[in-house]
GROMACS .gro file of C-alpha atoms in nm:
model
  278
    1UNK     CA    1   1.414   0.136  -1.767
    2UNK     CA    2   1.737  -0.028  -1.791
    3UNK     CA    3   1.980  -0.213  -1.525
    4UNK     CA    4   2.340  -0.275  -1.582
    5UNK     CA    5   2.541  -0.447  -1.377
    6UNK     CA    6   2.897  -0.366  -1.384
    7UNK     CA    7   3.114  -0.634  -1.296
    8UNK     CA    8   3.399  -0.613  -1.052
    9UNK     CA    9   3.609  -0.899  -1.262
   10UNK     CA   10   3.981  -0.689  -1.389
   11UNK     CA   11   3.871  -0.780  -1.734
   12UNK     CA   12   3.600  -0.573  -1.758
   13UNK     CA   13   3.642  -0.207  -1.881
   14UNK     CA   14   3.456  -0.023  -1.680
   15UNK     CA   15   3.553   0.276  -1.906
   16UNK     CA   16   3.389   0.113  -2.186
   17UNK     CA   17   3.069   0.016  -2.005
   18UNK     CA   18   3.030   0.379  -1.900
   19UNK     CA   19   3.079   0.487  -2.232
   20UNK     CA   20   2.800   0.261  -2.366
   21UNK     CA   21   2.556   0.381  -2.061
   22UNK     CA   22   2.602   0.717  -2.147
   23UNK     CA   23   2.565   0.594  -2.497
   24UNK     CA   24   2.223   0.427  -2.382
   25UNK     CA   25   2.140   0.722  -2.133
   26UNK     CA   26   2.192   1.000  -2.415
   27UNK     CA   27   1.985   0.799  -2.651
   28UNK     CA   28   1.675   0.839  -2.401
   29UNK     CA   29   1.664   0.531  -2.176
   30UNK     CA   30   1.642   0.600  -1.853
   31UNK     CA   31   1.938   0.365  -1.696
   32UNK     CA   32   2.030   0.259  -1.375
   33UNK     CA   33   2.423   0.113  -1.334
   34UNK     CA   34   2.505  -0.135  -1.010
   35UNK     CA   35   2.848  -0.210  -0.974
   36UNK     CA   36   3.085  -0.436  -0.722
   37UNK     CA   37   3.403  -0.406  -0.713
   38UNK     CA   38   3.604  -0.762  -0.650
   39UNK     CA   39   3.944  -0.633  -0.775
   40UNK     CA   40   3.973  -0.308  -0.627
   41UNK     CA   41   3.882  -0.490  -0.258
   42UNK     CA   42   4.127  -0.766  -0.325
   43UNK     CA   43   4.402  -0.472  -0.445
   44UNK     CA   44   4.274  -0.241  -0.109
   45UNK     CA   45   4.279  -0.554   0.100
   46UNK     CA   46   4.665  -0.683   0.018
   47UNK     CA   47   4.787  -0.285   0.067
   48UNK     CA   48   4.612  -0.287   0.385
   49UNK     CA   49   4.681  -0.672   0.507
   50UNK     CA   50   4.297  -0.802   0.483
   51UNK     CA   51   4.339  -1.137   0.373
   52UNK     CA   52   4.026  -1.245   0.168
   53UNK     CA   53   3.812  -1.572   0.221
   54UNK     CA   54   3.553  -1.699   0.011
   55UNK     CA   55   3.300  -1.911   0.151
   56UNK     CA   56   3.124  -2.222  -0.061
   57UNK     CA   57   2.746  -2.291   0.054
   58UNK     CA   58   2.604  -2.598  -0.025
   59UNK     CA   59   2.405  -2.552  -0.341
   60UNK     CA   60   2.763  -2.413  -0.520
   61UNK     CA   61   2.751  -2.124  -0.486
   62UNK     CA   62   3.079  -1.877  -0.359
   63UNK     CA   63   3.027  -1.574  -0.209
   64UNK     CA   64   3.322  -1.326  -0.015
   65UNK     CA   65   3.326  -1.427   0.371
   66UNK     CA   66   3.268  -1.105   0.539
   67UNK     CA   67   3.413  -1.024   0.865
   68UNK     CA   68   3.402  -0.665   1.038
   69UNK     CA   69   3.728  -0.607   0.841
   70UNK     CA   70   3.617  -0.706   0.521
   71UNK     CA   71   3.299  -0.506   0.561
   72UNK     CA   72   3.514  -0.206   0.638
   73UNK     CA   73   3.784  -0.288   0.314
   74UNK     CA   74   3.440  -0.343   0.093
   75UNK     CA   75   3.258   0.017   0.154
   76UNK     CA   76   3.644   0.127   0.138
   77UNK     CA   77   3.684   0.003  -0.218
   78UNK     CA   78   3.334   0.070  -0.362
   79UNK     CA   79   3.191   0.358  -0.182
   80UNK     CA   80   3.549   0.531  -0.181
   81UNK     CA   81   3.737   0.417  -0.541
   82UNK     CA   82   3.509   0.243  -0.769
   83UNK     CA   83   3.234   0.446  -0.718
   84UNK     CA   84   3.373   0.804  -0.754
   85UNK     CA   85   3.530   0.657  -1.068
   86UNK     CA   86   3.251   0.568  -1.212
   87UNK     CA   87   3.069   0.841  -1.152
   88UNK     CA   88   3.375   1.076  -1.285
   89UNK     CA   89   3.345   0.863  -1.616
   90UNK     CA   90   2.977   0.920  -1.677
   91UNK     CA   91   3.072   1.277  -1.615
   92UNK     CA   92   3.318   1.256  -1.875
   93UNK     CA   93   3.134   1.104  -2.075
   94UNK     CA   94   2.836   1.389  -2.072
   95UNK     CA   95   2.571   1.183  -1.834
   96UNK     CA   96   2.498   1.360  -1.521
   97UNK     CA   97   2.593   1.082  -1.261
   98UNK     CA   98   2.526   1.071  -0.876
   99UNK     CA   99   2.706   0.786  -0.692
  100UNK     CA  100   2.530   0.641  -0.380
  101UNK     CA  101   2.556   0.322  -0.178
  102UNK     CA  102   2.307   0.120  -0.072
  103UNK     CA  103   2.320   0.330   0.331
  104UNK     CA  104   2.187   0.635   0.133
  105UNK     CA  105   1.826   0.713   0.208
  106UNK     CA  106   1.817   0.387   0.307
  107UNK     CA  107   1.815   0.296  -0.082
  108UNK     CA  108   1.880  -0.066  -0.012
  109UNK     CA  109   1.746  -0.280   0.302
  110UNK     CA  110   1.900  -0.591   0.351
  111UNK     CA  111   1.830  -0.956   0.570
  112UNK     CA  112   2.134  -1.060   0.757
  113UNK     CA  113   2.268  -1.363   0.665
  114UNK     CA  114   2.174  -1.671   0.966
  115UNK     CA  115   2.436  -1.882   1.031
  116UNK     CA  116   2.478  -2.146   0.766
  117UNK     CA  117   2.695  -2.458   0.661
  118UNK     CA  118   2.982  -2.356   0.417
  119UNK     CA  119   3.310  -2.443   0.283
  120UNK     CA  120   3.529  -2.177   0.423
  121UNK     CA  121   3.921  -2.246   0.306
  122UNK     CA  122   3.879  -2.609   0.237
  123UNK     CA  123   3.644  -2.680   0.592
  124UNK     CA  124   3.306  -2.735   0.619
  125UNK     CA  125   3.230  -2.525   0.921
  126UNK     CA  126   2.879  -2.290   1.069
  127UNK     CA  127   2.965  -1.972   1.011
  128UNK     CA  128   2.825  -1.717   1.232
  129UNK     CA  129   2.898  -1.362   1.318
  130UNK     CA  130   2.884  -1.288   0.928
  131UNK     CA  131   2.862  -0.942   0.831
  132UNK     CA  132   2.660  -0.999   0.509
  133UNK     CA  133   2.283  -0.994   0.337
  134UNK     CA  134   2.060  -1.057   0.127
  135UNK     CA  135   1.848  -0.730  -0.013
  136UNK     CA  136   1.483  -0.760   0.047
  137UNK     CA  137   1.344  -0.412  -0.057
  138UNK     CA  138   1.429  -0.150  -0.280
  139UNK     CA  139   1.328   0.226  -0.214
  140UNK     CA  140   1.235   0.272  -0.590
  141UNK     CA  141   1.056   0.616  -0.562
  142UNK     CA  142   1.450   0.752  -0.440
  143UNK     CA  143   1.596   0.595  -0.750
  144UNK     CA  144   1.247   0.713  -0.955
  145UNK     CA  145   1.321   1.068  -0.806
  146UNK     CA  146   1.680   1.125  -0.942
  147UNK     CA  147   1.600   0.998  -1.296
  148UNK     CA  148   1.331   1.218  -1.334
  149UNK     CA  149   1.557   1.480  -1.239
  150UNK     CA  150   1.752   1.394  -1.492
  151UNK     CA  151   2.063   1.209  -1.284
  152UNK     CA  152   2.224   0.879  -1.385
  153UNK     CA  153   2.225   0.663  -1.056
  154UNK     CA  154   2.539   0.474  -0.964
  155UNK     CA  155   2.507   0.257  -0.669
  156UNK     CA  156   2.683  -0.030  -0.478
  157UNK     CA  157   2.655  -0.237  -0.146
  158UNK     CA  158   2.665  -0.213   0.086
  159UNK     CA  159   2.314  -0.165   0.252
  160UNK     CA  160   2.153  -0.188   0.599
  161UNK     CA  161   2.009  -0.420   0.839
  162UNK     CA  162   1.679  -0.412   1.015
  163UNK     CA  163   1.922  -0.324   1.315
  164UNK     CA  164   2.042  -0.048   1.153
  165UNK     CA  165   2.387  -0.164   1.064
  166UNK     CA  166   2.592  -0.209   0.766
  167UNK     CA  167   2.583  -0.526   0.550
  168UNK     CA  168   2.751  -0.614   0.280
  169UNK     CA  169   2.534  -0.724  -0.017
  170UNK     CA  170   2.628  -0.929  -0.327
  171UNK     CA  171   2.620  -0.657  -0.645
  172UNK     CA  172   2.477  -0.875  -0.855
  173UNK     CA  173   2.180  -1.004  -0.647
  174UNK     CA  174   2.148  -0.586  -0.569
  175UNK     CA  175   2.096  -0.529  -0.929
  176UNK     CA  176   1.847  -0.809  -0.982
  177UNK     CA  177   1.653  -0.642  -0.678
  178UNK     CA  178   1.669  -0.320  -0.799
  179UNK     CA  179   1.552  -0.405  -1.126
  180UNK     CA  180   1.292  -0.610  -0.969
  181UNK     CA  181   1.134  -0.301  -0.790
  182UNK     CA  182   1.176  -0.086  -1.120
  183UNK     CA  183   0.856  -0.194  -1.328
  184UNK     CA  184   0.924  -0.285  -1.657
  185UNK     CA  185   1.314  -0.242  -1.641
  186UNK     CA  186   1.555  -0.496  -1.807
  187UNK     CA  187   1.850  -0.642  -1.632
  188UNK     CA  188   2.200  -0.686  -1.784
  189UNK     CA  189   2.466  -0.866  -1.593
  190UNK     CA  190   2.812  -0.764  -1.727
  191UNK     CA  191   3.092  -1.017  -1.709
  192UNK     CA  192   3.444  -1.146  -1.813
  193UNK     CA  193   3.281  -1.395  -2.046
  194UNK     CA  194   3.068  -1.376  -2.342
  195UNK     CA  195   2.793  -1.519  -2.149
  196UNK     CA  196   2.692  -1.824  -1.986
  197UNK     CA  197   2.996  -2.091  -2.112
  198UNK     CA  198   2.880  -2.486  -2.092
  199UNK     CA  199   3.282  -2.503  -2.117
  200UNK     CA  200   3.429  -2.267  -1.901
  201UNK     CA  201   3.763  -2.319  -2.109
  202UNK     CA  202   3.556  -2.300  -2.473
  203UNK     CA  203   3.428  -1.952  -2.520
  204UNK     CA  204   3.258  -2.066  -2.823
  205UNK     CA  205   3.067  -2.273  -2.601
  206UNK     CA  206   2.820  -1.965  -2.480
  207UNK     CA  207   2.456  -2.020  -2.475
  208UNK     CA  208   2.244  -1.825  -2.645
  209UNK     CA  209   1.975  -1.910  -2.369
  210UNK     CA  210   1.995  -2.075  -2.040
  211UNK     CA  211   1.658  -2.173  -1.843
  212UNK     CA  212   1.683  -2.175  -1.450
  213UNK     CA  213   1.449  -2.385  -1.224
  214UNK     CA  214   1.240  -2.105  -1.007
  215UNK     CA  215   1.428  -2.269  -0.717
  216UNK     CA  216   1.742  -2.551  -0.660
  217UNK     CA  217   2.074  -2.490  -0.709
  218UNK     CA  218   2.203  -2.335  -1.039
  219UNK     CA  219   2.288  -2.549  -1.342
  220UNK     CA  220   2.611  -2.818  -1.315
  221UNK     CA  221   2.818  -2.605  -1.531
  222UNK     CA  222   2.802  -2.291  -1.379
  223UNK     CA  223   3.087  -2.193  -1.189
  224UNK     CA  224   3.202  -1.941  -0.980
  225UNK     CA  225   3.067  -1.629  -0.984
  226UNK     CA  226   2.859  -1.740  -1.251
  227UNK     CA  227   2.652  -1.964  -1.090
  228UNK     CA  228   2.564  -1.666  -0.856
  229UNK     CA  229   2.472  -1.457  -1.178
  230UNK     CA  230   2.215  -1.726  -1.238
  231UNK     CA  231   2.082  -1.673  -0.890
  232UNK     CA  232   2.050  -1.300  -0.921
  233UNK     CA  233   1.870  -1.399  -1.274
  234UNK     CA  234   1.621  -1.585  -1.100
  235UNK     CA  235   1.555  -1.376  -0.861
  236UNK     CA  236   1.494  -1.100  -1.110
  237UNK     CA  237   1.280  -1.280  -1.326
  238UNK     CA  238   1.059  -1.393  -0.992
  239UNK     CA  239   1.054  -1.018  -0.915
  240UNK     CA  240   0.866  -0.949  -1.281
  241UNK     CA  241   1.182  -0.841  -1.498
  242UNK     CA  242   1.097  -0.918  -1.841
  243UNK     CA  243   1.427  -0.974  -2.012
  244UNK     CA  244   1.749  -1.079  -1.800
  245UNK     CA  245   2.080  -1.136  -1.991
  246UNK     CA  246   2.478  -1.199  -1.916
  247UNK     CA  247   2.671  -1.067  -2.136
  248UNK     CA  248   3.033  -0.941  -2.212
  249UNK     CA  249   3.144  -0.665  -2.020
  250UNK     CA  250   3.525  -0.666  -2.207
  251UNK     CA  251   3.532  -0.384  -2.458
  252UNK     CA  252   3.305  -0.128  -2.611
  253UNK     CA  253   2.981  -0.139  -2.694
  254UNK     CA  254   2.914  -0.422  -2.563
  255UNK     CA  255   2.600  -0.336  -2.357
  256UNK     CA  256   2.396  -0.212  -2.724
  257UNK     CA  257   2.529  -0.560  -2.795
  258UNK     CA  258   2.351  -0.729  -2.521
  259UNK     CA  259   2.002  -0.514  -2.588
  260UNK     CA  260   2.023  -0.630  -2.956
  261UNK     CA  261   2.068  -0.971  -2.824
  262UNK     CA  262   2.464  -1.082  -2.751
  263UNK     CA  263   2.555  -1.286  -2.472
  264UNK     CA  264   2.279  -1.565  -2.247
  265UNK     CA  265   1.916  -1.480  -2.174
  266UNK     CA  266   1.776  -1.637  -1.891
  267UNK     CA  267   1.474  -1.778  -1.869
  268UNK     CA  268   1.265  -1.889  -1.546
  269UNK     CA  269   1.207  -2.289  -1.694
  270UNK     CA  270   1.323  -2.656  -1.625
  271UNK     CA  271   1.658  -2.734  -1.409
  272UNK     CA  272   1.820  -2.827  -1.751
  273UNK     CA  273   1.915  -2.552  -1.964
  274UNK     CA  274   1.721  -2.522  -2.264
  275UNK     CA  275   2.001  -2.322  -2.486
  276UNK     CA  276   2.255  -2.455  -2.732
  277UNK     CA  277   2.592  -2.300  -2.804
  278UNK     CA  278   2.536  -1.976  -3.007
   0.00000   0.00000   0.00000
């Protein structure tokens, strides 16, 4: 079982990712594709005049600030633009895919985020009314049913909160939760870099391996969205996922390259990384 998360970074080539995922699926491996879509969300937000804000938590993790208008925007972009595009690409590559959001069949259940201190637009504030959550339950039976029927699930946020309302969830962490709910799954997080970089300005500084502590903030050299990927990787490992890799999603052959060892392997360990530049 393989769970692949296709990043929304503009550098990631979704057509190449779908071609790779389709090749792995045609070779007989069960695959679930999870996606975000930050680039499409930002483009649609600009067209509709919905400003985008980010918030930075005390442990330096950057996330999208989700108010009511942003939740509508995220839902439109992911379920109306990105998900159908990926499903169509997989169909074109000979794989029968089905698109789902976390709302469909109650696939992803989330715990709504409580008010929390964060930096928003440069100001430290107490964030209330955030329409975001954290996935805490996955209907693995629904995914297994689809896979058994020969379908490749393509999954996006939002998820369903306990009060029955939709909430935005981070796609990396959703992929980690899905991998953790599927016994024997391997998780590959694709991004717009060759892996986790010790120096974000130097692509030759990719780490072959990175150890993350079971809790606490990610390593200090993990910046922006990469810090959140390490949080997701840790959650997957704690849920029992045997192998987690952060790998390059910018051109062809990257999924199979990641399965063969490219990118950065993430493991549970001491707070400092155990990696060495590849």
